[in-house]
């Protein structure tokens, strides 16, 4: 059978593709002919095409490595809904088999070596064998199940449900007026992310399980007004069974009201099924402690840990605890980086982990010491390298790892990473045909000298058919966070390939505060939001503006969240550099923001504390965009979500009203039912259409 490298095909089709180091893929010649045909008529990526791409997510792998299960979500424009289905892929090579077709979103709970896949659908457990038979519903539990985990001995089930603990909602407080709708609070944590607190708290439940029937159900947190899984994004990763099935570990921040709103001190608790007692395993560890995971032999417990209470972007380390001696050891304290996620090796001797490094997310490995009283530092090695992200680790094979991977121009797919060749081999190709019909947008790294003399790295995305002899409008992309990464992750909204496909050059700097450049670089932004990071942005745009292909008269700046704050700041200090601005859910007035945002631990750490404390005066004056409103003179588009409680509605409205009253060309796009993000398909199309229409009008 004749075969050809798709990488070679890309070189033939697009001479600029050398700027994008993509994993080599080996495919059949018949597929290549089809891809060549499509590539010759390829079109620039459009918002509509973006939302036609399948969204691939790894669900898990059989313990014996015989197959992997993944899901694909596809969006329907007609229904404005997404449909998610499960697929099984035999390993090391094989053809995918679709497991589910039922309407709804399935999520895998357990994968057995015999081919049985147990999954959640509509709050109930189902089972489907990858080889034979139809799906079978296993449970019919009132109220439904979430975040299910089976005990290792198969006799128990662990799951979560929301429990009414506090009568915050009027219908719960006053039973005789059921048509009322009011919320009554005497403390903070009255709302979080996009929901007001109705007095219900997520709790873990344990029950006996026999052939789909559950009994002896127990809420292991009782009447405690605390969340497990965590709010707002916690899931089954907040639970783990002990290997002997006699106890449960769960993650919880056991604080309430103002203390809850101003703390990140989650702990890992161990609940004993026999005695009903609970023990805190992380007493004295004051930051986030999350993602507990036992070694395959059950002798060691590992988890992710941050040191500082209130600092959500602190250095994230892997901590080890011996099951026998209970001694703890920080495996990565000596390493100048922060861990994203980790995975135990089958032989218990290593932990693989992912972490940002120099504009990408890569694989690393740390050796597990044979004794907790080690005299030398654990050895840490980088395993992978390239212009791609390792988005997640799915499982371990003899010769490598099964991972998910992305680039700025390629949505997630499942790959085999080879330890020997150090290359990625694709296992899925859900979007291969569509990718071949999309014109390439070259991506290159660029290093600039920042105003303080340090190196500043940026990703630059060029338009399709880029011609250095022409001039192009150029956009400065300002990332949010402020401590979130800007790597080779693929986005379905802030998609830099999509922006470049409309004829723009996009420069995306890894400015101060972004992980992947050492702990000190990451920490520099706290308390200095409007300082060096803003100067980094100006250094990046000034540097690329020197290129002959950049139209210096058509520069814009765009961004969301902290990136939206950056746009508001730049609007007052850019000194004529930019012709247009776009801000999504950005912070405009730090004083009103502190008074309305919900996670006060973030505001306290990043701003120094409340506005009435004179020690924080610089944050609320020099680093406050509203301070520079008299210097605003440039068109600006503002997006705002009505259910955004992280950067609440007054921020976007204040900025728009100020721009309008100053006679500045401005536009407000308000989404009543969206939060800090735009999640529904039709609204996302509105977002993109308004985004690009504004650029057409003003740039």
XYZ file of C-alpha atoms in Angstrom:
699
model
C 0.000 0.000 0.000
C 1.481 3.365 -1.024
C 1.715 5.913 1.772
C 2.750 9.555 1.913
C 3.374 12.012 4.712
C 0.664 14.642 5.118
C 3.397 16.991 6.307
C 4.999 16.759 2.869
C 1.598 17.427 1.299
C 1.222 20.589 3.368
C 4.645 21.783 2.209
C 3.559 21.319 -1.410
C 0.313 23.179 -0.912
C 1.432 26.064 1.280
C 5.039 27.298 1.342
C 4.477 29.120 4.629
C 3.535 25.988 6.561
C 7.139 25.490 7.691
C 6.326 28.033 10.400
C 3.890 25.554 11.977
C 5.603 22.491 13.330
C 2.822 19.942 13.259
C 2.997 16.266 14.213
C 3.689 14.070 11.210
C 0.687 12.041 10.088
C 0.736 8.950 7.885
C -2.429 8.436 5.834
C -3.647 6.370 2.903
C -2.950 7.591 -0.642
C -6.670 7.672 -1.501
C -7.231 10.087 1.347
C -4.318 12.189 0.129
C -5.861 12.545 -3.323
C -9.087 13.754 -1.724
C -7.182 16.179 0.498
C -5.238 17.571 -2.463
C -8.511 18.111 -4.324
C -9.992 19.941 -1.339
C -6.831 21.917 -0.622
C -6.722 23.315 -4.134
C -10.143 24.856 -3.490
C -9.511 25.599 0.201
C -11.174 28.654 1.701
C -10.228 30.859 4.663
C -11.704 29.719 7.963
C -15.101 31.301 8.686
C -17.086 31.461 11.963
C -19.625 29.057 10.482
C -16.943 26.536 9.493
C -15.303 26.843 12.913
C -18.507 25.679 14.576
C -18.827 22.741 12.181
C -15.622 21.197 13.507
C -15.964 18.173 15.762
C -14.845 18.778 19.334
C -12.807 15.767 20.396
C -12.287 14.899 24.051
C -10.481 11.871 25.485
C -12.727 9.970 27.911
C -10.369 7.214 29.063
C -8.513 4.042 28.218
C -8.856 0.374 29.120
C -6.400 -0.647 31.839
C -4.786 -3.228 29.539
C -4.262 -0.602 26.834
C -6.438 -2.442 24.312
C -8.641 0.515 23.393
C -9.301 4.170 24.094
C -12.689 5.875 24.366
C -13.219 9.432 23.184
C -16.162 11.713 22.577
C -17.032 13.999 19.691
C -19.383 16.943 20.144
C -21.005 18.475 17.091
C -23.082 21.621 16.910
C -26.395 21.956 15.081
C -27.102 25.425 13.656
C -30.752 24.570 13.156
C -31.376 23.552 16.779
C -28.688 25.749 18.382
C -27.660 22.675 20.375
C -24.646 20.415 20.658
C -24.745 16.616 20.423
C -22.030 14.500 22.045
C -21.383 10.818 21.257
C -18.832 8.233 22.358
C -16.394 6.296 20.168
C -14.025 3.407 20.876
C -10.678 3.063 19.117
C -8.740 -0.239 19.289
C -5.023 0.174 20.031
C -2.317 0.333 18.812
C -4.058 0.720 15.446
C -7.662 0.240 14.488
C -10.792 1.845 13.170
C -13.058 3.819 15.501
C -16.427 2.369 16.466
C -19.304 4.671 17.383
C -20.766 3.521 20.700
C -23.674 5.903 21.263
C -26.279 7.643 19.130
C -28.851 8.563 21.787
C -29.683 12.257 21.993
C -27.780 13.884 24.851
C -24.242 14.157 26.177
C -22.567 10.998 27.447
C -19.568 10.996 29.800
C -17.553 7.885 30.613
C -17.472 6.566 34.186
C -15.604 3.263 33.828
C -13.900 1.267 31.086
C -13.409 -2.486 31.540
C -10.889 -4.669 29.739
C -13.705 -6.888 28.412
C -14.981 -3.956 26.352
C -17.737 -2.744 28.658
C -18.036 1.033 28.835
C -20.193 2.457 31.639
C -21.257 6.038 31.102
C -23.618 8.712 32.345
C -26.484 9.926 30.178
C -29.330 12.055 31.474
C -28.177 11.560 35.049
C -28.343 7.745 34.854
C -25.752 5.016 34.293
C -25.694 3.117 31.024
C -23.505 0.302 29.697
C -22.373 -0.510 26.157
C -19.881 -3.139 25.056
C -17.588 -1.984 22.263
C -17.877 -5.353 20.497
C -21.517 -6.445 20.725
C -24.978 -5.474 21.905
C -27.050 -2.364 22.388
C -26.748 0.224 25.187
C -28.410 -0.861 28.433
C -29.664 1.522 31.111
C -28.364 0.412 34.520
C -29.885 2.873 37.007
C -33.034 4.869 37.554
C -32.117 7.043 40.531
C -34.436 9.864 41.568
C -32.717 13.214 41.153
C -30.057 11.680 38.903
C -26.359 11.046 39.422
C -23.324 13.233 38.762
C -19.565 12.689 39.007
C -19.880 8.938 39.507
C -16.978 6.734 40.618
C -17.143 3.011 41.402
C -15.214 1.560 44.315
C -12.310 -0.705 43.286
C -14.139 -3.767 44.698
C -17.275 -2.846 42.727
C -19.544 -2.924 45.793
C -20.068 0.813 46.223
C -20.788 3.862 44.134
C -19.717 7.433 44.814
C -21.577 10.340 43.248
C -22.627 13.934 43.918
C -25.921 15.748 44.285
C -26.892 19.280 45.308
C -28.347 19.421 48.831
C -30.499 22.219 50.271
C -28.661 23.461 53.380
C -29.545 27.164 53.647
C -32.890 28.831 52.944
C -31.545 31.701 50.851
C -34.380 31.536 48.312
C -37.737 32.918 49.401
C -39.644 29.820 48.256
C -37.557 27.739 50.660
C -37.715 30.249 53.525
C -41.429 31.043 53.207
C -43.278 27.913 52.146
C -46.638 29.677 52.046
C -45.657 32.007 49.169
C -44.330 29.594 46.530
C -44.623 32.107 43.678
C -42.206 34.551 45.305
C -38.709 34.975 43.884
C -36.273 36.713 46.208
C -32.888 35.895 47.707
C -31.949 36.853 51.263
C -28.309 36.959 52.401
C -26.461 37.910 55.568
C -22.987 37.085 54.257
C -20.910 36.875 51.073
C -20.722 34.086 48.543
C -24.171 35.190 47.447
C -23.302 34.485 43.828
C -20.550 32.665 41.942
C -19.566 32.722 38.259
C -23.063 32.881 36.709
C -25.464 31.740 39.445
C -26.854 33.196 42.649
C -26.472 30.943 45.686
C -29.831 29.273 46.284
C -28.658 27.503 49.440
C -27.863 24.218 47.711
C -24.389 22.760 48.094
C -22.785 19.944 46.107
C -22.121 16.957 48.369
C -20.583 13.521 47.803
C -22.864 10.545 48.400
C -21.840 6.908 48.888
C -24.152 3.929 48.403
C -24.073 0.188 47.943
C -24.352 -0.827 44.301
C -25.654 -4.135 42.939
C -26.697 -4.577 39.297
C -27.859 -0.987 38.874
C -29.632 -0.820 42.225
C -28.312 1.501 44.912
C -29.065 1.266 48.627
C -27.829 2.504 52.002
C -27.325 5.983 50.528
C -25.362 8.402 52.712
C -24.410 12.064 52.305
C -20.899 11.936 53.770
C -20.881 15.706 54.503
C -24.258 15.838 56.219
C -25.466 19.388 56.859
C -22.126 21.078 56.159
C -22.615 24.270 54.073
C -19.618 23.510 51.850
C -19.105 22.387 48.257
C -17.635 19.140 46.989
C -17.096 19.046 44.066
C -15.844 22.633 44.147
C -17.785 25.482 42.653
C -18.048 26.481 39.906
C -16.022 24.002 37.822
C -15.248 21.020 40.057
C -16.087 17.515 38.869
C -15.235 13.870 39.459
C -11.540 14.774 39.756
C -12.441 16.046 43.244
C -13.191 12.447 44.369
C -11.066 9.313 44.599
C -11.547 5.914 46.232
C -8.847 4.450 48.432
C -7.447 1.281 46.815
C -8.977 -0.938 49.538
C -12.473 0.557 48.964
C -12.706 1.346 52.684
C -12.467 5.135 52.419
C -13.113 8.063 50.119
C -10.980 11.124 49.511
C -12.698 14.341 48.502
C -11.651 17.955 47.860
C -13.456 20.716 49.736
C -12.967 24.300 50.899
C -14.605 24.094 54.311
C -15.251 27.768 54.834
C -18.379 29.870 54.527
C -19.443 33.409 53.614
C -16.720 36.067 53.637
C -14.051 33.509 54.525
C -15.062 31.367 51.555
C -15.014 34.333 49.165
C -11.513 35.385 50.278
C -9.774 32.002 50.466
C -8.409 29.315 48.131
C -7.647 26.905 50.968
C -9.166 23.673 49.710
C -8.162 20.537 51.579
C -8.259 16.823 50.851
C -10.432 14.932 53.311
C -10.566 11.188 53.920
C -13.911 9.685 54.926
C -13.878 6.227 56.531
C -16.861 4.098 55.461
C -16.749 1.905 58.571
C -16.460 4.557 61.302
C -18.087 7.458 59.470
C -15.229 9.724 60.575
C -13.451 12.318 58.435
C -9.754 13.277 58.545
C -8.064 16.288 56.920
C -4.962 15.009 55.089
C -3.655 18.481 54.186
C -3.872 20.353 57.477
C -1.437 23.274 57.448
C -1.320 23.408 53.642
C -3.038 26.718 52.985
C -3.517 27.035 49.227
C -5.361 24.916 46.691
C -4.953 21.148 47.262
C -6.691 19.275 44.451
C -6.723 16.250 42.127
C -5.836 13.427 44.552
C -4.647 10.248 42.832
C -3.265 6.991 44.255
C -0.363 5.139 42.672
C -1.373 1.884 40.923
C -0.024 -0.161 43.859
C -1.873 2.055 46.361
C 1.253 2.850 48.381
C 1.487 6.543 47.538
C -1.004 9.388 47.189
C -0.197 12.346 44.929
C -2.039 15.615 44.455
C -1.614 19.157 43.128
C -0.807 21.782 45.725
C -0.376 25.538 45.893
C 1.293 27.124 48.894
C -0.367 30.518 49.288
C -3.921 31.053 50.477
C -5.776 33.461 48.181
C -3.374 33.095 45.236
C -5.162 31.097 42.551
C -2.228 31.284 40.110
C 0.454 30.190 42.579
C 3.126 27.669 41.573
C 1.283 24.346 41.268
C 3.353 21.444 42.623
C 2.978 17.679 42.873
C 2.992 16.529 46.499
C 3.486 12.899 47.491
C 2.199 11.188 50.657
C 3.267 7.746 51.799
C 0.270 5.578 52.715
C 2.149 3.846 55.514
C 4.252 6.557 57.166
C 2.048 9.512 56.117
C 5.212 11.464 55.288
C 4.852 14.133 52.596
C 7.296 15.170 49.881
C 6.980 17.996 47.336
C 8.320 16.488 44.121
C 8.500 19.708 42.091
C 9.315 22.422 44.644
C 12.839 22.826 43.205
C 11.588 23.111 39.600
C 10.939 26.564 38.122
C 7.518 25.852 36.681
C 3.877 25.055 37.436
C 2.123 21.734 36.816
C -1.144 21.550 34.850
C -2.054 17.894 35.399
C -0.335 14.580 36.158
C -0.587 10.831 35.506
C 0.981 7.883 37.362
C 3.138 5.410 35.414
C 2.025 1.784 35.582
C 5.220 0.735 37.383
C 4.677 3.325 40.169
C 8.191 4.699 39.571
C 7.334 7.874 37.657
C 4.715 10.567 37.354
C 4.137 12.115 33.943
C 2.791 15.638 33.929
C 1.957 18.484 31.586
C 3.142 22.033 32.108
C 3.487 25.258 30.102
C 6.948 26.042 28.810
C 7.997 28.835 26.456
C 4.701 29.282 24.655
C 3.588 25.629 24.541
C 2.357 22.925 26.935
C 4.607 19.864 27.001
C 5.099 16.490 28.671
C 7.442 16.139 31.640
C 8.342 13.259 33.938
C 9.484 13.188 37.562
C 11.076 10.148 39.193
C 9.430 8.802 42.343
C 11.964 8.209 45.131
C 12.066 4.779 46.730
C 12.091 6.433 50.156
C 10.522 9.641 51.411
C 13.774 10.450 53.237
C 15.667 11.119 50.033
C 18.854 13.186 50.061
C 18.801 14.341 46.445
C 16.145 16.300 44.582
C 13.739 14.315 42.405
C 14.858 14.265 38.774
C 12.545 16.125 36.383
C 12.912 15.834 32.615
C 11.062 17.391 29.709
C 9.759 14.583 27.492
C 8.215 16.314 24.474
C 8.994 19.447 22.484
C 7.497 21.131 19.452
C 5.030 23.714 18.203
C 1.999 22.019 19.728
C 0.306 21.604 23.101
C -0.120 18.361 24.969
C -3.637 19.064 26.197
C -4.005 15.947 28.340
C -2.637 12.490 29.173
C -5.079 9.640 28.542
C -3.038 6.529 29.321
C 0.292 4.720 29.121
C 1.461 2.181 26.544
C 4.707 0.184 26.572
C 6.365 2.534 24.112
C 4.690 5.858 24.911
C 1.638 7.741 26.063
C -1.838 8.271 24.627
C -2.464 12.022 24.709
C -4.680 14.734 23.292
C -2.927 17.513 21.429
C -3.719 20.834 19.736
C -2.105 23.655 17.832
C -3.348 27.181 17.230
C -4.702 25.958 13.892
C -5.695 22.361 14.717
C -8.469 21.406 17.153
C -7.875 18.566 19.613
C -7.301 15.028 18.365
C -5.986 11.881 20.088
C -2.336 10.919 19.487
C 0.257 8.352 20.459
C 3.425 9.997 21.731
C 6.460 7.764 21.183
C 9.205 7.806 23.811
C 11.711 6.516 21.263
C 11.053 8.727 18.239
C 9.693 11.631 20.319
C 6.930 12.219 17.765
C 3.152 12.370 17.798
C 1.253 9.817 15.708
C -2.434 10.656 15.195
C -4.952 8.059 16.299
C -8.035 10.089 15.395
C -8.671 12.336 12.437
C -12.133 13.664 13.167
C -11.423 17.000 11.495
C -8.873 15.946 8.857
C -11.187 16.394 5.883
C -12.455 19.782 7.053
C -8.926 20.944 7.914
C -7.869 20.166 4.366
C -10.575 22.517 3.076
C -9.341 25.417 5.234
C -6.544 27.657 4.011
C -3.419 27.552 6.133
C -2.488 30.494 8.332
C 1.259 30.369 9.062
C 2.216 30.584 12.739
C 5.666 31.704 13.856
C 7.330 32.613 17.115
C 8.828 36.081 17.540
C 11.067 37.454 20.283
C 11.093 41.142 21.194
C 13.130 43.109 23.704
C 10.744 44.412 26.357
C 11.119 47.892 27.811
C 13.134 46.476 30.740
C 15.503 44.589 28.443
C 14.021 41.125 28.970
C 13.081 38.830 26.099
C 9.364 38.866 25.263
C 8.024 35.966 23.199
C 4.959 36.257 20.963
C 3.064 33.993 18.631
C 2.360 35.656 15.289
C -0.381 34.306 13.030
C -0.310 35.408 9.390
C -3.204 35.551 6.898
C -3.709 32.859 4.240
C -1.515 33.314 1.162
C 0.615 35.767 3.129
C 2.744 37.969 0.850
C 5.543 39.878 2.631
C 5.481 42.355 -0.232
C 2.005 43.548 0.770
C 0.811 45.529 3.786
C -1.657 44.072 6.286
C -3.737 45.485 9.143
C -2.389 44.044 12.386
C -4.063 43.200 15.688
C -2.513 42.987 19.123
C -4.197 40.125 20.979
C -4.358 40.645 24.745
C -4.806 37.422 26.729
C -6.965 37.182 29.853
C -6.152 35.668 33.201
C -4.036 37.578 33.882
C -2.055 34.403 34.662
C -3.562 32.127 32.008
C -1.319 30.586 29.384
C -1.021 31.679 25.767
C 0.261 28.579 24.063
C -0.791 26.359 21.157
C -4.273 25.780 22.593
C -7.184 25.791 20.150
C -10.114 28.113 20.875
C -13.620 28.174 19.428
C -14.058 31.882 20.177
C -10.729 33.694 20.526
C -9.471 31.719 17.554
C -6.390 33.463 16.185
C -6.501 31.410 12.983
C -10.041 32.653 12.373
C -9.001 36.272 12.936
C -5.975 35.920 10.649
C -8.153 34.223 8.023
C -10.058 37.488 7.571
C -6.870 39.182 6.348
C -5.216 40.324 9.597
C -1.825 39.659 11.118
C -2.249 38.781 14.796
C 0.517 39.155 17.363
C -0.094 37.430 20.720
C 2.560 38.229 23.344
C 3.440 36.046 26.325
C 3.589 39.186 28.452
C 4.377 39.405 32.141
C 2.162 37.159 34.245
C 1.906 34.213 31.849
C 3.051 30.748 32.970
C 5.801 28.950 31.091
C 8.611 31.436 31.611
C 9.483 30.776 35.239
C 7.730 31.470 38.519
C 9.121 35.013 38.853
C 7.782 36.023 35.402
C 4.379 34.656 36.374
C 4.354 36.544 39.688
C 5.437 39.914 38.286
C 1.944 40.961 37.256
C 0.299 40.761 40.693
C -0.135 44.292 41.998
C 1.173 45.668 38.689
C -1.721 45.135 36.286
C -1.301 48.441 34.491
C 2.495 48.470 34.625
C 5.056 46.242 32.925
C 2.474 43.975 31.278
C 0.984 46.956 29.423
C 4.483 48.071 28.447
C 5.094 44.513 27.167
C 2.077 44.862 24.889
C 3.347 48.158 23.529
C 6.824 46.688 22.987
C 5.362 43.797 21.002
C 3.191 45.919 18.719
C 5.930 48.522 18.233
C 8.387 45.811 17.249
C 6.236 44.078 14.653
C 5.079 47.453 13.303
C 8.646 47.929 12.024
C 8.091 45.148 9.500
C 7.415 46.410 5.966
C 4.356 44.156 5.635
C 2.599 45.748 8.640
C 0.348 48.705 7.882
C 1.240 51.023 10.767
C -1.841 53.114 10.080
C -4.136 50.140 10.685
C -3.325 48.686 14.088
C -5.922 47.427 16.564
C -5.985 45.847 20.021
C -8.446 43.148 21.129
C -8.916 41.026 24.236
C -11.198 39.626 26.926
C -11.280 39.622 30.744
C -7.846 40.896 31.831
C -7.278 41.259 28.083
C -10.383 43.486 28.036
C -8.917 45.461 30.930
C -5.712 45.768 28.897
C -7.691 47.155 25.956
C -9.365 49.723 28.230
C -5.946 50.689 29.624
C -4.381 50.905 26.176
C -7.244 53.136 25.038
C -5.969 55.755 27.483
C -2.201 55.368 27.069
C -1.577 54.237 23.470
C -0.614 57.715 22.198
C -2.153 57.240 18.768
C -0.785 53.779 17.986
C -4.153 52.086 17.504
C -7.035 52.809 15.177
C -9.595 50.563 16.882
C -10.248 48.550 20.060
C -12.379 45.544 21.037
C -12.941 44.621 24.692
C -14.866 41.558 25.881
C -15.981 41.491 29.540
C -13.124 43.769 30.524
C -12.537 45.574 33.822
C -13.089 49.315 33.384
C -13.357 50.724 36.921
C -11.405 48.810 39.552
C -13.332 50.403 42.415
C -16.768 49.276 41.256
C -15.321 45.935 40.154
C -13.995 45.189 43.650
C -17.448 45.946 44.996
C -19.260 43.491 42.716
C -16.953 40.587 41.772
C -17.430 37.298 43.652
C -14.036 35.601 44.083
C -12.556 38.214 46.392
C -9.439 36.139 47.015
C -8.467 36.973 43.443
C -9.153 40.686 43.818
C -7.363 40.822 47.184
C -4.236 39.150 45.863
C -4.045 40.863 42.486
C -5.022 44.384 43.584
C -3.631 44.246 47.103
C -7.017 44.491 48.791
C -10.020 46.856 48.986
C -10.164 50.357 47.565
C -10.646 51.966 50.985
C -7.183 50.798 52.060
C -4.770 53.642 51.224
C -1.975 51.115 50.692
C -3.751 50.073 47.478
C -4.199 53.583 46.092
C -2.016 52.982 43.026
C -4.177 50.037 41.926
C -7.324 52.150 41.990
C -5.773 55.220 40.356
C -2.650 54.682 38.226
C -3.677 51.159 37.180
C -7.371 51.946 36.773
C -8.591 52.393 33.149
C -11.263 54.885 34.197
C -8.494 57.246 35.307
C -7.513 57.787 31.663
C -10.978 58.294 30.220
C -10.163 61.870 29.179
C -7.516 60.474 26.831
C -9.914 58.135 25.057
C -10.331 59.138 21.405
C -10.436 55.852 19.466
C -13.404 53.728 18.297
C -14.204 50.872 20.663
C -16.475 47.819 20.575
C -17.556 46.394 23.949
C -18.988 42.923 24.595
C -20.707 42.185 27.923
C -22.462 39.158 29.392
C -25.504 39.692 31.594
C -24.703 36.699 33.807
C -21.023 37.517 34.146
C -20.450 37.791 37.890
C -16.655 37.608 37.569
C -16.546 40.886 35.637
C -20.101 42.095 36.210
C -22.303 44.031 33.858
C -21.517 47.506 35.195
C -17.994 47.293 33.771
C -19.077 47.088 30.142
C -21.945 49.537 30.621
C -19.747 52.147 32.317
C -17.167 51.976 29.527
C -19.776 52.187 26.769
C -21.604 55.068 28.418
C -18.368 57.013 28.886
C -17.381 56.496 25.250
C -20.822 57.555 24.041
C -20.900 60.704 26.166
C -17.447 61.639 24.922
C -18.635 61.334 21.327
C -16.391 58.366 20.521
C -17.610 55.890 17.923
C -18.577 52.932 20.089
C -20.826 49.916 20.141
C -22.189 47.692 22.905
C -23.038 44.034 22.246
C -24.922 42.714 25.274
C -25.695 39.021 25.841
C -28.353 38.774 28.601
C -27.953 35.032 29.143
C -24.187 34.591 28.688
C -21.584 34.648 31.451
C -17.888 35.573 31.222
C -17.820 33.491 28.049
C -20.139 33.003 25.075
C -21.311 29.399 25.136
C -24.288 29.046 22.797
C -23.765 28.639 19.081
C -26.051 31.350 17.736
C -24.700 33.866 20.237
C -21.171 32.893 19.237
C -22.068 33.651 15.623
C -23.355 37.073 16.679
C -20.114 37.642 18.594
C -17.963 36.792 15.587
C -20.089 38.729 13.107
C -20.038 41.864 15.244
C -16.319 41.425 15.906
C -15.399 41.284 12.225
C -17.977 43.870 11.143
C -16.415 46.306 13.614
C -12.951 45.675 12.248
C -14.256 46.223 8.711
C -15.809 49.540 9.771
C -12.915 50.904 11.783
C -9.710 49.277 10.515
